[in-house]
Structures are given as C-alpha cells and as structure tokens.
Amino acid sequence: MSRKISESTVRRLSQYLRILEAREARPGATVSSTDLAAEAGTTAAQVRKDLSLFGSFGKRGLGYAAGDLADRLREILGLERVWRVALIGAGRIGSALFEYADFRRRGFDIVAVLDNDPGKIGTEWSGAVEVEDVEGLEVVLQRESVDVVIVAVPASAAQEVSDRAVTAGVRGILNFAPLQLRVPEDVSVQDVNVVTELEALSFDLTHLHATGTD
Amino acid sequence: MSRKISESTVRRLSQYLRILEAREARPGATVSSTDLAAEAGTTAAQVRKDLSLFGSFGKRGLGYAAGDLADRLREILGLERVWRVALIGAGRIGSALFEYADFRRRGFDIVAVLDNDPGKIGTEWSGAVEVEDVEGLEVVLQRESVDVVIVAVPASAAQEVSDRAVTAGVRGILNFAPLQLRVPEDVSVQDVNVVTELEALSFDLTHLHATGTD
DNA sequence: AGGTGTGAACACTTTCACAGCA
DNA sequence: TGCTGTGAAAGTGTTCACACCT
C-alpha cells in the first residue's frame, strides 16, 4: 500500500490534524487546501500533494469534509489506537512530560516511569504511576506491553537504556538526550533537542543581521 | 559572505560541535570526516560538504584539528557571544527549561521569566530571577536587552505573546506552542512540538509493520 | 596511503499549471 | 465557477568519484 512518505509530509499531516481539531468543526463543515495552507504556513499545492499521497478524499469545487479528513488523518498517522509509553528518566524533563495532559488525550498513555535514583523509586506520580527501578527495565516493558519509550536520561546513560529497550522489543523511541542513538534499521527514533534549536536560532540571527551588508 | 545554508546543514553543524565538545579533545588532536560521520549518523561526504560551505579548514591526509574545528563551528553558529533569553510562560515546560543548566553553559542566558498567573508573579526562581507579569512584556524585553524569547504558553495565548515580542524588537523565537506562529520575514522561529514527534513515531510504527506484507 | 574539497550525477521535494469533476 | 488531483518542471539536498595535497 505505501509509497515512500517523507518525514516532512508526516510532520505536516500531524499539523493539519491539529488545525482541524482546534476548529472542532460542526458536522458537514468543509475546508479547502487554501484554508489549511494558510493556517499551516505552507502552500495549497503542498497540502493537496500531501493528502493525495493517501488517496483522493476531497470534493472538487468544495474542498474536504473537515470531520472525515480528520478521521482519515488519524487513521494514516496510526492514531486510532492507544500507544503504551514508558518514560525512562524521572528528572525535570521527564516530570514535565508526564504532567503534560495532552499526551493522554491524544492517545499516548504513559504506563510506566523508570529512574535509577533511590530517592525517586517507589514514589507515586499523580496517584497513578509508581516510579520503578530502571534496573528492571526489561521486565516492566514486557509487563506493560510498552510500544514506545521516551528517553529522558543524561547523555551518558542514553545509549545503554536505548539498547536495552530495543532488545526488549521496543520499536519506537523519542529521544531527548543530546546524542545520536545507534539503533537497528527497524527501530524508529525521533529526536528532540532544544539546544540544537537554540543554536539554529543563533545561526539565523547571526546571519540575518549580515543580509543588509552582503 | 553567506550562500544559502540549509536548515539541515545547520542542525548537523550543531551536532558536530556537540560531538567535538563531548570528546574534550587534547590539544593537537585531529578528527576525520569519517569519524564525525560515524558518530553523527551521517556520511563522510556529507560532513565534508557541510564544512566546506564555510571554507576549507581541514588538512588533506590528516583530517581536521579538533579544537580549531570546534572554534570555527562556534563562530559559524554565532555562539561566541551570550544570547539573552526571556522565558514566557512559567508552567511545567517553562520551569523544566529554566532548570536545564546546559543552556547557560552554552551561552543562552535566561534573564527574565514572565507569566500571567498572580500566584507565580513575584516568586523567585533559583534565587536568581523573579517571575514578572507578562503584562509588562515590552518593558522587560527592552530593559533586559532580550534577543530571543521562548514561548511556553498555551496555544490560545501564543500568537499574541509572539506579536508583542516581535513589536518589541525580538527577532528569534523558540516556540513550544502547538501552532504555526505568524511572524514577519525577518524573524526566525524554531518549533518544538513533542506531540508531532510522537505522531511521527506512530506513523512509522504503523507503516513499518506493513513492510512485510506489502 | 590517507583524507580533504568539490563539480557533476542523482534523488528527493516543492511548485506550477491545468485537466476534470461538482 | 471553484477547488481537487496530478503529471511535468523547477528547485534543493545528498551522494559519488576523483583530483589534489601531506
């Protein structure tokens, strides 16, 4: 069924879905590629190309049925199920993520939290999940049928934790550690690196200033 | 001076720099494009292309002088100065970011924190910065000569806050709100969106499974 | 030999422009 | 007329392959 879909297309699909959800469209409402493009900060042609990669579900002369389009996007993105997520690392980032209610609402359920700090192990978070010893990583991942792990440990521990999760069968990793994780081909890693984003800003600012003179 | 440098090149430069810094190279140490590529998860040709966009500072047969290369990268990325950052939004994400010491070490100094919650305004964070009322945004940004703002407020408030920061002269925005900020051409925005990253994982996992059957 | 710097080939993405349906 | 769907054209980014220096 699937051609090769680019990373950027997937990112935009996620964005389109968020836009549609924010509108909580009344039944029957329609949306055009021009609409979506304006809000997503891209072009109408881009929106149509992205969507047409998965079939043609627009009506010529009208646009897309907003509700149907949202459903279709959820289906394409694999969001019709609940993903079971384990959070590895109960530090600042970990706890901020855990408290971020949007995950749960969007189908990512944090079913386990692990850390190696004895002061944290055994404590209960939000009266729901107990922090467990990362020592027992494999057991926890299996017991909870975890699909995805969030790596929120220091860089020095990240590769080991990732290796163990992969060995335990995990195929998706959201990585907050500032290094490139080495994983087998069939494992998908997404990186979040705020320092890199800031450095990209720094680059832009430094070189934007130069635009006038060059 | 500057040709058009792609977003992806800049991201990789940041990564190369981090790799070099992690090695705390002894003076005189050298590093080859093959080395860097292996650790960064890219190809040697890519590394050389990226670096050659800014001049030729490698030695044929030898590689790059690690220390010099790191210096050059910092210069290219505009990291030879300290960037003054204001954090708008003192919620979960905001506080996690504030506590993340790496920023300061890397030249991003959070000089102001703003929020609209009366319970937070006036409190001191890390005995260093006092949370101020977002009401006075413009005054604070000017007083502190802020270069970059981090937008960590709910989506509903993000565009307004961004507009006000831009009007006050800010040219760089790190955006954590899940929407596309509208800004003038000469303002650079970098987005961090964890939900999109998770949805990209969800997409990959859903479609990797299919590879066998298709 | 070993490893850089780079034009030229290739692959991928975005934009254009228009045929075709509601 | 209005707006989608899509081949073809244009534009960007990556990989190849090799001349050249140490």
GROMACS .gro file of C-alpha atoms (C1' of nucleotides) in nm:
model
  472
    1MET     CA    1   0.000   0.000   0.000
    2SER     CA    2   0.257   0.257   0.099
    3ARG     CA    3   0.491   0.454  -0.123
    4LYS     CA    4   0.779   0.625   0.050
    5ILE     CA    5   0.637   0.911   0.251
    6SER     CA    6   0.878   1.180   0.356
    7GLU     CA    7   0.942   1.290   0.710
    8SER     CA    8   0.825   1.642   0.624
    9THR     CA    9   0.497   1.518   0.483
   10VAL     CA   10   0.426   1.326   0.803
   11ARG     CA   11   0.503   1.632   1.012
   12ARG     CA   12   0.263   1.839   0.804
   13LEU     CA   13  -0.012   1.578   0.830
   14SER     CA   14   0.018   1.599   1.208
   15GLN     CA   15  -0.012   1.975   1.179
   16TYR     CA   16  -0.319   1.958   0.955
   17LEU     CA   17  -0.483   1.728   1.205
   18ARG     CA   18  -0.413   1.967   1.488
   19ILE     CA   19  -0.563   2.253   1.291
   20LEU     CA   20  -0.878   2.055   1.219
   21GLU     CA   21  -0.912   1.951   1.581
   22ALA     CA   22  -0.867   2.308   1.702
   23ARG     CA   23  -1.164   2.407   1.485
   24GLU     CA   24  -1.393   2.143   1.631
   25ALA     CA   25  -1.576   2.159   1.302
   26ARG     CA   26  -1.951   2.132   1.307
   27PRO     CA   27  -2.071   1.826   1.117
   28GLY     CA   28  -2.077   1.896   0.745
   29ALA     CA   29  -1.821   2.176   0.759
   30THR     CA   30  -1.572   2.177   0.478
   31VAL     CA   31  -1.219   2.304   0.449
   32SER     CA   32  -1.015   2.387   0.138
   33SER     CA   33  -0.646   2.328   0.073
   34THR     CA   34  -0.605   2.706   0.064
   35ASP     CA   35  -0.755   2.732   0.414
   36LEU     CA   36  -0.534   2.466   0.561
   37ALA     CA   37  -0.228   2.602   0.387
   38ALA     CA   38  -0.281   2.950   0.526
   39GLU     CA   39  -0.308   2.821   0.879
   40ALA     CA   40  -0.026   2.572   0.849
   41GLY     CA   41   0.205   2.820   0.685
   42THR     CA   42   0.250   2.626   0.362
   43THR     CA   43   0.101   2.631   0.011
   44ALA     CA   44  -0.228   2.494  -0.118
   45ALA     CA   45  -0.047   2.274  -0.369
   46GLN     CA   46   0.161   2.127  -0.090
   47VAL     CA   47  -0.147   2.040   0.111
   48ARG     CA   48  -0.311   1.871  -0.187
   49LYS     CA   49   0.006   1.677  -0.271
   50ASP     CA   50   0.042   1.560   0.087
   51LEU     CA   51  -0.316   1.441   0.105
   52SER     CA   52  -0.325   1.289  -0.241
   53LEU     CA   53  -0.041   1.054  -0.144
   54PHE     CA   54  -0.303   0.862   0.051
   55GLY     CA   55  -0.593   0.870  -0.190
   56SER     CA   56  -0.839   1.130  -0.307
   57PHE     CA   57  -1.093   1.223  -0.047
   58GLY     CA   58  -1.168   1.580  -0.141
   59LYS     CA   59  -1.463   1.703  -0.345
   60ARG     CA   60  -1.372   1.920  -0.642
   61GLY     CA   61  -1.526   2.261  -0.621
   62LEU     CA   62  -1.590   2.216  -0.248
   63GLY     CA   63  -1.289   2.110  -0.053
   64TYR     CA   64  -1.255   1.841   0.212
   65ALA     CA   65  -1.521   1.738   0.462
   66ALA     CA   66  -1.350   1.850   0.781
   67GLY     CA   67  -1.463   1.568   1.004
   68ASP     CA   68  -1.384   1.298   0.752
   69LEU     CA   69  -1.047   1.446   0.678
   70ALA     CA   70  -0.957   1.447   1.047
   71ASP     CA   71  -1.063   1.083   1.075
   72ARG     CA   72  -0.859   0.992   0.771
   73LEU     CA   73  -0.554   1.171   0.910
   74ARG     CA   74  -0.585   0.990   1.240
   75GLU     CA   75  -0.604   0.664   1.051
   76ILE     CA   76  -0.299   0.749   0.837
   77LEU     CA   77  -0.096   0.853   1.139
   78GLY     CA   78  -0.190   0.539   1.327
   79LEU     CA   79  -0.376   0.726   1.598
   80GLU     CA   80  -0.681   0.506   1.612
   81ARG     CA   81  -0.526   0.302   1.887
   82VAL     CA   82  -0.370   0.387   2.220
   83TRP     CA   83   0.008   0.373   2.231
   84ARG     CA   84   0.160   0.247   2.553
   85VAL     CA   85   0.454   0.462   2.651
   86ALA     CA   86   0.727   0.419   2.914
   87LEU     CA   87   0.911   0.721   3.040
   88ILE     CA   88   1.273   0.649   3.123
   89GLY     CA   89   1.420   0.923   3.338
   90ALA     CA   90   1.215   1.096   3.606
   91GLY     CA   91   1.405   1.424   3.613
   92ARG     CA   92   1.289   1.769   3.509
   93ILE     CA   93   1.207   1.684   3.151
   94GLY     CA   94   1.051   1.356   3.247
   95SER     CA   95   0.818   1.510   3.501
   96ALA     CA   96   0.721   1.796   3.269
   97LEU     CA   97   0.629   1.542   3.003
   98PHE     CA   98   0.439   1.328   3.248
   99GLU     CA   99   0.225   1.620   3.357
  100TYR     CA  100   0.153   1.726   3.002
  101ALA     CA  101  -0.205   1.608   2.978
  102ASP     CA  102  -0.225   1.644   2.602
  103PHE     CA  103  -0.043   1.315   2.552
  104ARG     CA  104  -0.310   1.110   2.714
  105ARG     CA  105  -0.583   1.297   2.532
  106ARG     CA  106  -0.406   1.220   2.205
  107GLY     CA  107  -0.365   0.852   2.263
  108PHE     CA  108  -0.021   0.828   2.418
  109ASP     CA  109  -0.060   0.669   2.757
  110ILE     CA  110   0.236   0.681   2.994
  111VAL     CA  111   0.201   0.346   3.166
  112ALA     CA  112   0.541   0.330   3.338
  113VAL     CA  113   0.806   0.562   3.473
  114LEU     CA  114   1.159   0.445   3.546
  115ASP     CA  115   1.461   0.601   3.712
  116ASN     CA  116   1.777   0.496   3.891
  117ASP     CA  117   1.753   0.745   4.177
  118PRO     CA  118   1.662   0.558   4.500
  119GLY     CA  119   1.500   0.877   4.624
  120LYS     CA  120   1.251   0.863   4.339
  121ILE     CA  121   1.193   0.490   4.308
  122GLY     CA  122   0.872   0.392   4.482
  123THR     CA  123   0.715   0.737   4.481
  124GLU     CA  124   0.378   0.776   4.317
  125TRP     CA  125   0.321   1.024   4.039
  126SER     CA  126  -0.021   1.184   4.014
  127GLY     CA  127  -0.154   0.899   4.225
  128ALA     CA  128  -0.137   0.688   3.916
  129VAL     CA  129   0.202   0.551   3.828
  130GLU     CA  130   0.478   0.440   4.061
  131VAL     CA  131   0.836   0.517   3.969
  132GLU     CA  132   1.021   0.189   3.924
  133ASP     CA  133   1.388   0.099   3.925
  134VAL     CA  134   1.541   0.119   3.578
  135GLU     CA  135   1.725  -0.196   3.680
  136GLY     CA  136   1.408  -0.386   3.596
  137LEU     CA  137   1.357  -0.214   3.261
  138GLU     CA  138   1.302  -0.527   3.056
  139VAL     CA  139   1.050  -0.672   3.298
  140VAL     CA  140   0.849  -0.351   3.314
  141LEU     CA  141   0.843  -0.302   2.936
  142GLN     CA  142   0.717  -0.654   2.888
  143ARG     CA  143   0.468  -0.645   3.175
  144GLU     CA  144   0.314  -0.322   3.045
  145SER     CA  145   0.331  -0.414   2.674
  146VAL     CA  146   0.513  -0.091   2.603
  147ASP     CA  147   0.525   0.023   2.239
  148VAL     CA  148   0.729   0.339   2.272
  149VAL     CA  149   0.988   0.466   2.518
  150ILE     CA  150   1.077   0.824   2.594
  151VAL     CA  151   1.447   0.853   2.673
  152ALA     CA  152   1.491   1.140   2.917
  153VAL     CA  153   1.814   1.038   3.088
  154PRO     CA  154   2.158   1.202   3.071
  155ALA     CA  155   2.357   1.151   2.751
  156SER     CA  156   2.594   0.915   2.927
  157ALA     CA  157   2.317   0.665   3.003
  158ALA     CA  158   2.106   0.707   2.690
  159GLN     CA  159   2.267   0.452   2.459
  160GLU     CA  160   2.258   0.176   2.718
  161VAL     CA  161   1.896   0.240   2.804
  162SER     CA  162   1.809   0.251   2.434
  163ASP     CA  163   1.987  -0.079   2.365
  164ARG     CA  164   1.803  -0.249   2.646
  165ALA     CA  165   1.467  -0.116   2.533
  166VAL     CA  166   1.531  -0.233   2.178
  167THR     CA  167   1.634  -0.577   2.298
  168ALA     CA  168   1.312  -0.589   2.498
  169GLY     CA  169   1.119  -0.537   2.176
  170VAL     CA  170   1.053  -0.165   2.160
  171ARG     CA  171   1.044  -0.025   1.805
  172GLY     CA  172   0.985   0.345   1.870
  173ILE     CA  173   1.198   0.587   2.070
  174LEU     CA  174   1.150   0.953   2.148
  175ASN     CA  175   1.497   1.072   2.240
  176PHE     CA  176   1.569   1.380   2.449
  177ALA     CA  177   1.936   1.301   2.509
  178PRO     CA  178   2.174   1.515   2.305
  179LEU     CA  179   2.338   1.240   2.104
  180GLN     CA  180   2.262   1.024   1.806
  181LEU     CA  181   2.127   0.690   1.927
  182ARG     CA  182   2.251   0.385   1.740
  183VAL     CA  183   1.959   0.151   1.672
  184PRO     CA  184   1.873  -0.129   1.428
  185GLU     CA  185   1.710  -0.038   1.097
  186ASP     CA  186   1.361  -0.139   1.202
  187VAL     CA  187   1.354   0.093   1.503
  188SER     CA  188   1.230   0.449   1.459
  189VAL     CA  189   1.390   0.729   1.660
  190GLN     CA  190   1.268   1.086   1.684
  191ASP     CA  191   1.497   1.340   1.845
  192VAL     CA  192   1.403   1.645   2.046
  193ASN     CA  193   1.698   1.869   2.111
  194VAL     CA  194   1.632   2.214   2.243
  195VAL     CA  195   1.996   2.319   2.238
  196THR     CA  196   2.016   2.247   1.866
  197GLU     CA  197   1.701   2.452   1.811
  198LEU     CA  198   1.853   2.743   2.001
  199GLU     CA  199   2.174   2.711   1.805
  200ALA     CA  200   1.977   2.719   1.481
  201LEU     CA  201   1.817   3.042   1.604
  202SER     CA  202   2.160   3.176   1.690
  203PHE     CA  203   2.279   3.093   1.339
  204ASP     CA  204   1.981   3.263   1.178
  205LEU     CA  205   2.012   3.575   1.391
  206THR     CA  206   2.385   3.599   1.326
  207HIS     CA  207   2.343   3.565   0.953
  208LEU     CA  208   2.022   3.763   0.915
  209HIS     CA  209   2.200   4.066   1.050
  210ALA     CA  210   2.453   4.026   0.771
  211THR     CA  211   2.189   4.033   0.496
  212GLY     CA  212   2.196   4.408   0.473
  213THR     CA  213   2.569   4.437   0.421
  214ASP     CA  214   2.637   4.148   0.191
  215MET     CA  215   2.959   3.637   0.262
  216SER     CA  216   2.689   3.377   0.304
  217ARG     CA  217   2.539   3.148   0.044
  218LYS     CA  218   2.207   2.991   0.130
  219ILE     CA  219   2.269   2.737   0.402
  220SER     CA  220   2.001   2.477   0.456
  221GLU     CA  221   1.824   2.412   0.780
  222SER     CA  222   1.954   2.056   0.783
  223THR     CA  223   2.313   2.167   0.743
  224VAL     CA  224   2.280   2.400   1.041
  225ARG     CA  225   2.131   2.121   1.250
  226ARG     CA  226   2.421   1.895   1.161
  227LEU     CA  227   2.679   2.162   1.241
  228SER     CA  228   2.529   2.190   1.587
  229GLN     CA  229   2.559   1.815   1.619
  230TYR     CA  230   2.923   1.808   1.507
  231LEU     CA  231   3.002   2.071   1.764
  232ARG     CA  232   2.840   1.870   2.038
  233ILE     CA  233   3.038   1.563   1.939
  234LEU     CA  234   3.364   1.758   1.947
  235GLU     CA  235   3.280   1.907   2.284
  236ALA     CA  236   3.194   1.568   2.429
  237ARG     CA  237   3.541   1.448   2.334
  238GLU     CA  238   3.714   1.735   2.511
  239ALA     CA  239   3.995   1.680   2.263
  240ARG     CA  240   4.352   1.716   2.386
  241PRO     CA  241   4.528   1.997   2.205
  242GLY     CA  242   4.655   1.881   1.870
  243ALA     CA  243   4.402   1.601   1.836
  244THR     CA  244   4.258   1.558   1.492
  245VAL     CA  245   3.929   1.421   1.366
  246SER     CA  246   3.833   1.294   1.021
  247SER     CA  247   3.508   1.335   0.834
  248THR     CA  248   3.464   0.958   0.860
  249ASP     CA  249   3.493   0.980   1.240
  250LEU     CA  250   3.243   1.257   1.272
  251ALA     CA  251   3.006   1.094   1.027
  252ALA     CA  252   3.004   0.768   1.220
  253GLU     CA  253   2.918   0.941   1.542
  254ALA     CA  254   2.667   1.181   1.391
  255GLY     CA  255   2.495   0.909   1.192
  256THR     CA  256   2.560   1.059   0.852
  257THR     CA  257   2.813   1.012   0.571
  258ALA     CA  258   3.170   1.138   0.539
  259ALA     CA  259   3.085   1.320   0.216
  260GLN     CA  260   2.802   1.498   0.393
  261VAL     CA  261   3.031   1.615   0.670
  262ARG     CA  262   3.285   1.748   0.422
  263LYS     CA  263   3.017   1.922   0.216
  264ASP     CA  264   2.871   2.085   0.526
  265LEU     CA  265   3.206   2.213   0.643
  266SER     CA  266   3.331   2.319   0.300
  267LEU     CA  267   3.036   2.558   0.270
  268PHE     CA  268   3.226   2.779   0.512
  269GLY     CA  269   3.577   2.746   0.379
  270SER     CA  270   3.842   2.478   0.382
  271PHE     CA  271   3.999   2.424   0.718
  272GLY     CA  272   4.090   2.058   0.702
  273LYS     CA  273   4.431   1.914   0.622
  274ARG     CA  274   4.435   1.656   0.344
  275GLY     CA  275   4.565   1.326   0.462
  276LEU     CA  276   4.508   1.424   0.824
  277GLY     CA  277   4.160   1.548   0.894
  278TYR     CA  278   4.052   1.849   1.096
  279ALA     CA  279   4.223   1.990   1.404
  280ALA     CA  280   3.955   1.915   1.662
  281GLY     CA  281   3.999   2.228   1.870
  282ASP     CA  282   4.010   2.461   1.574
  283LEU     CA  283   3.711   2.296   1.416
  284ALA     CA  284   3.508   2.341   1.734
  285ASP     CA  285   3.607   2.708   1.747
  286ARG     CA  286   3.514   2.753   1.385
  287LEU     CA  287   3.176   2.587   1.440
  288ARG     CA  288   3.101   2.810   1.736
  289GLU     CA  289   3.188   3.109   1.523
  290ILE     CA  290   2.968   2.992   1.234
  291LEU     CA  291   2.675   2.922   1.464
  292GLY     CA  292   2.712   3.261   1.631
  293LEU     CA  293   2.793   3.112   1.970
  294GLU     CA  294   3.083   3.339   2.054
  295ARG     CA  295   2.851   3.571   2.236
  296VAL     CA  296   2.593   3.527   2.508
  297TRP     CA  297   2.232   3.535   2.394
  298ARG     CA  298   1.986   3.697   2.630
  299VAL     CA  299   1.672   3.490   2.654
  300ALA     CA  300   1.331   3.561   2.807
  301LEU     CA  301   1.109   3.274   2.905
  302ILE     CA  302   0.741   3.347   2.854
  303GLY     CA  303   0.526   3.102   3.045
  304ALA     CA  304   0.629   2.968   3.383
  305GLY     CA  305   0.440   2.642   3.370
  306ARG     CA  306   0.573   2.287   3.354
  307ILE     CA  307   0.769   2.327   3.034
  308GLY     CA  308   0.894   2.668   3.134
  309SER     CA  309   1.030   2.553   3.466
  310ALA     CA  310   1.190   2.241   3.320
  311LEU     CA  311   1.367   2.460   3.066
  312PHE     CA  312   1.474   2.708   3.330
  313GLU     CA  313   1.634   2.436   3.540
  314TYR     CA  314   1.815   2.288   3.244
  315ALA     CA  315   2.165   2.410   3.322
  316ASP     CA  316   2.306   2.326   2.981
  317PHE     CA  317   2.157   2.643   2.833
  318ARG     CA  318   2.362   2.875   3.044
  319ARG     CA  319   2.674   2.672   2.985
  320ARG     CA  320   2.615   2.700   2.613
  321GLY     CA  321   2.566   3.072   2.606
  322PHE     CA  322   2.191   3.107   2.637
  323ASP     CA  323   2.119   3.309   2.947
  324ILE     CA  324   1.763   3.321   3.074
  325VAL     CA  325   1.746   3.677   3.205
  326ALA     CA  326   1.372   3.707   3.254
  327VAL     CA  327   1.071   3.488   3.323
  328LEU     CA  328   0.715   3.607   3.263
  329ASP     CA  329   0.373   3.467   3.340
  330ASN     CA  330   0.018   3.587   3.392
  331ASP     CA  331  -0.058   3.379   3.700
  332PRO     CA  332  -0.075   3.606   4.008
  333GLY     CA  333   0.033   3.309   4.219
  334LYS     CA  334   0.361   3.292   4.030
  335ILE     CA  335   0.435   3.659   3.972
  336GLY     CA  336   0.684   3.787   4.228
  337THR     CA  337   0.823   3.447   4.322
  338GLU     CA  338   1.195   3.393   4.280
  339TRP     CA  339   1.333   3.113   4.070
  340SER     CA  340   1.663   2.961   4.180
  341GLY     CA  341   1.726   3.273   4.384
  342ALA     CA  342   1.816   3.440   4.060
  343VAL     CA  343   1.526   3.558   3.851
  344GLU     CA  344   1.191   3.691   3.967
  345VAL     CA  345   0.883   3.596   3.772
  346GLU     CA  346   0.729   3.913   3.630
  347ASP     CA  347   0.384   3.994   3.499
  348VAL     CA  348   0.351   3.927   3.128
  349GLU     CA  349   0.152   4.247   3.124
  350GLY     CA  350   0.481   4.434   3.124
  351LEU     CA  351   0.636   4.221   2.849
  352GLU     CA  352   0.761   4.506   2.633
  353VAL     CA  353   0.925   4.686   2.923
  354VAL     CA  354   1.101   4.373   3.044
  355LEU     CA  355   1.229   4.277   2.699
  356GLN     CA  356   1.373   4.622   2.649
  357ARG     CA  357   1.515   4.652   2.999
  358GLU     CA  358   1.695   4.319   2.968
  359SER     CA  359   1.801   4.364   2.604
  360VAL     CA  360   1.643   4.032   2.519
  361ASP     CA  361   1.748   3.872   2.189
  362VAL     CA  362   1.537   3.558   2.194
  363VAL     CA  363   1.211   3.459   2.358
  364ILE     CA  364   1.093   3.111   2.444
  365VAL     CA  365   0.718   3.086   2.402
  366ALA     CA  366   0.591   2.831   2.654
  367VAL     CA  367   0.232   2.946   2.696
  368PRO     CA  368  -0.093   2.775   2.589
  369ALA     CA  369  -0.174   2.782   2.219
  370SER     CA  370  -0.452   3.033   2.278
  371ALA     CA  371  -0.208   3.295   2.407
  372ALA     CA  372   0.092   3.219   2.187
  373GLN     CA  373   0.020   3.438   1.886
  374GLU     CA  374  -0.048   3.746   2.096
  375VAL     CA  375   0.264   3.700   2.303
  376SER     CA  376   0.467   3.645   1.987
  377ASP     CA  377   0.327   3.958   1.821
  378ARG     CA  378   0.414   4.168   2.123
  379ALA     CA  379   0.767   4.028   2.142
  380VAL     CA  380   0.824   4.098   1.774
  381THR     CA  381   0.695   4.452   1.809
  382ALA     CA  382   0.934   4.497   2.099
  383GLY     CA  383   1.219   4.409   1.865
  384VAL     CA  384   1.279   4.036   1.921
  385ARG     CA  385   1.397   3.854   1.608
  386GLY     CA  386   1.426   3.496   1.737
  387ILE     CA  387   1.154   3.276   1.885
  388LEU     CA  388   1.167   2.925   2.019
  389ASN     CA  389   0.807   2.811   2.008
  390PHE     CA  390   0.664   2.531   2.220
  391ALA     CA  391   0.300   2.611   2.148
  392PRO     CA  392   0.135   2.367   1.907
  393LEU     CA  393   0.051   2.612   1.632
  394GLN     CA  394   0.226   2.789   1.349
  395LEU     CA  395   0.319   3.138   1.463
  396ARG     CA  396   0.269   3.415   1.209
  397VAL     CA  397   0.574   3.643   1.210
  398PRO     CA  398   0.739   3.893   0.973
  399GLU     CA  399   1.002   3.765   0.727
  400ASP     CA  400   1.298   3.885   0.928
  401VAL     CA  401   1.203   3.692   1.241
  402SER     CA  402   1.326   3.337   1.285
  403VAL     CA  403   1.104   3.081   1.456
  404GLN     CA  404   1.203   2.731   1.563
  405ASP     CA  405   0.930   2.495   1.673
  406VAL     CA  406   0.946   2.221   1.930
  407ASN     CA  407   0.642   2.001   1.925
  408VAL     CA  408   0.653   1.678   2.116
  409VAL     CA  409   0.308   1.566   2.006
  410THR     CA  410   0.413   1.588   1.642
  411GLU     CA  411   0.723   1.385   1.718
  412LEU     CA  412   0.513   1.118   1.885
  413GLU     CA  413   0.272   1.117   1.593
  414ALA     CA  414   0.564   1.072   1.355
  415LEU     CA  415   0.667   0.770   1.563
  416SER     CA  416   0.313   0.642   1.550
  417PHE     CA  417   0.316   0.675   1.171
  418ASP     CA  418   0.646   0.493   1.138
  419LEU     CA  419   0.541   0.210   1.368
  420THR     CA  420   0.210   0.170   1.189
  421HIS     CA  421   0.370   0.157   0.847
  422LEU     CA  422   0.684  -0.038   0.939
  423HIS     CA  423   0.463  -0.325   1.044
  424ALA     CA  424   0.315  -0.323   0.696
  425THR     CA  425   0.651  -0.358   0.519
  426GLY     CA  426   0.645  -0.735   0.540
  427THR     CA  427   0.308  -0.777   0.374
  428ASP     CA  428   0.324  -0.516   0.101
  429DA     C1'  429   4.836   0.574   0.176
  430DG     C1'  430   4.515   0.867   0.384
  431DG     C1'  431   4.176   1.214   0.382
  432DT     C1'  432   4.003   1.679   0.209
  433DG     C1'  433   3.745   1.973  -0.128
  434DT     C1'  434   3.432   1.983  -0.499
  435DG     C1'  435   3.200   1.951  -0.962
  436DA     C1'  436   2.880   1.650  -1.164
  437DA     C1'  437   2.518   1.288  -1.117
  438DC     C1'  438   2.149   1.157  -0.869
  439DA     C1'  439   1.747   1.156  -0.561
  440DC     C1'  440   1.406   1.378  -0.347
  441DT     C1'  441   1.066   1.775  -0.259
  442DT     C1'  442   0.818   2.157  -0.384
  443DT     C1'  443   0.589   2.440  -0.710
  444DC     C1'  444   0.344   2.508  -1.140
  445DA     C1'  445  -0.023   2.471  -1.435
  446DC     C1'  446  -0.403   2.266  -1.597
  447DA     C1'  447  -0.747   1.881  -1.694
  448DG     C1'  448  -1.152   1.734  -1.486
  449DC     C1'  449  -1.533   1.689  -1.165
  450DA     C1'  450  -1.917   1.906  -0.852
  451DT     C1'  451  -1.708   2.890  -1.121
  452DG     C1'  452  -1.447   2.671  -0.752
  453DC     C1'  453  -1.135   2.361  -0.597
  454DT     C1'  454  -0.920   1.895  -0.624
  455DG     C1'  455  -0.577   1.569  -0.814
  456DT     C1'  456  -0.165   1.513  -1.064
  457DG     C1'  457   0.190   1.488  -1.429
  458DA     C1'  458   0.573   1.775  -1.559
  459DA     C1'  459   0.912   2.143  -1.440
  460DA     C1'  460   1.191   2.362  -1.117
  461DG     C1'  461   1.444   2.368  -0.718
  462DT     C1'  462   1.711   2.161  -0.318
  463DG     C1'  463   1.972   1.844  -0.085
  464DT     C1'  464   2.271   1.424  -0.094
  465DT     C1'  465   2.592   1.103  -0.282
  466DC     C1'  466   2.965   0.981  -0.600
  467DA     C1'  467   3.403   0.988  -0.766
  468DC     C1'  468   3.823   1.174  -0.824
  469DA     C1'  469   4.185   1.547  -0.844
  470DC     C1'  470   4.488   1.711  -0.521
  471DC     C1'  471   4.758   1.788  -0.107
  472DT     C1'  472   5.051   1.596   0.305
   0.00000   0.00000   0.00000
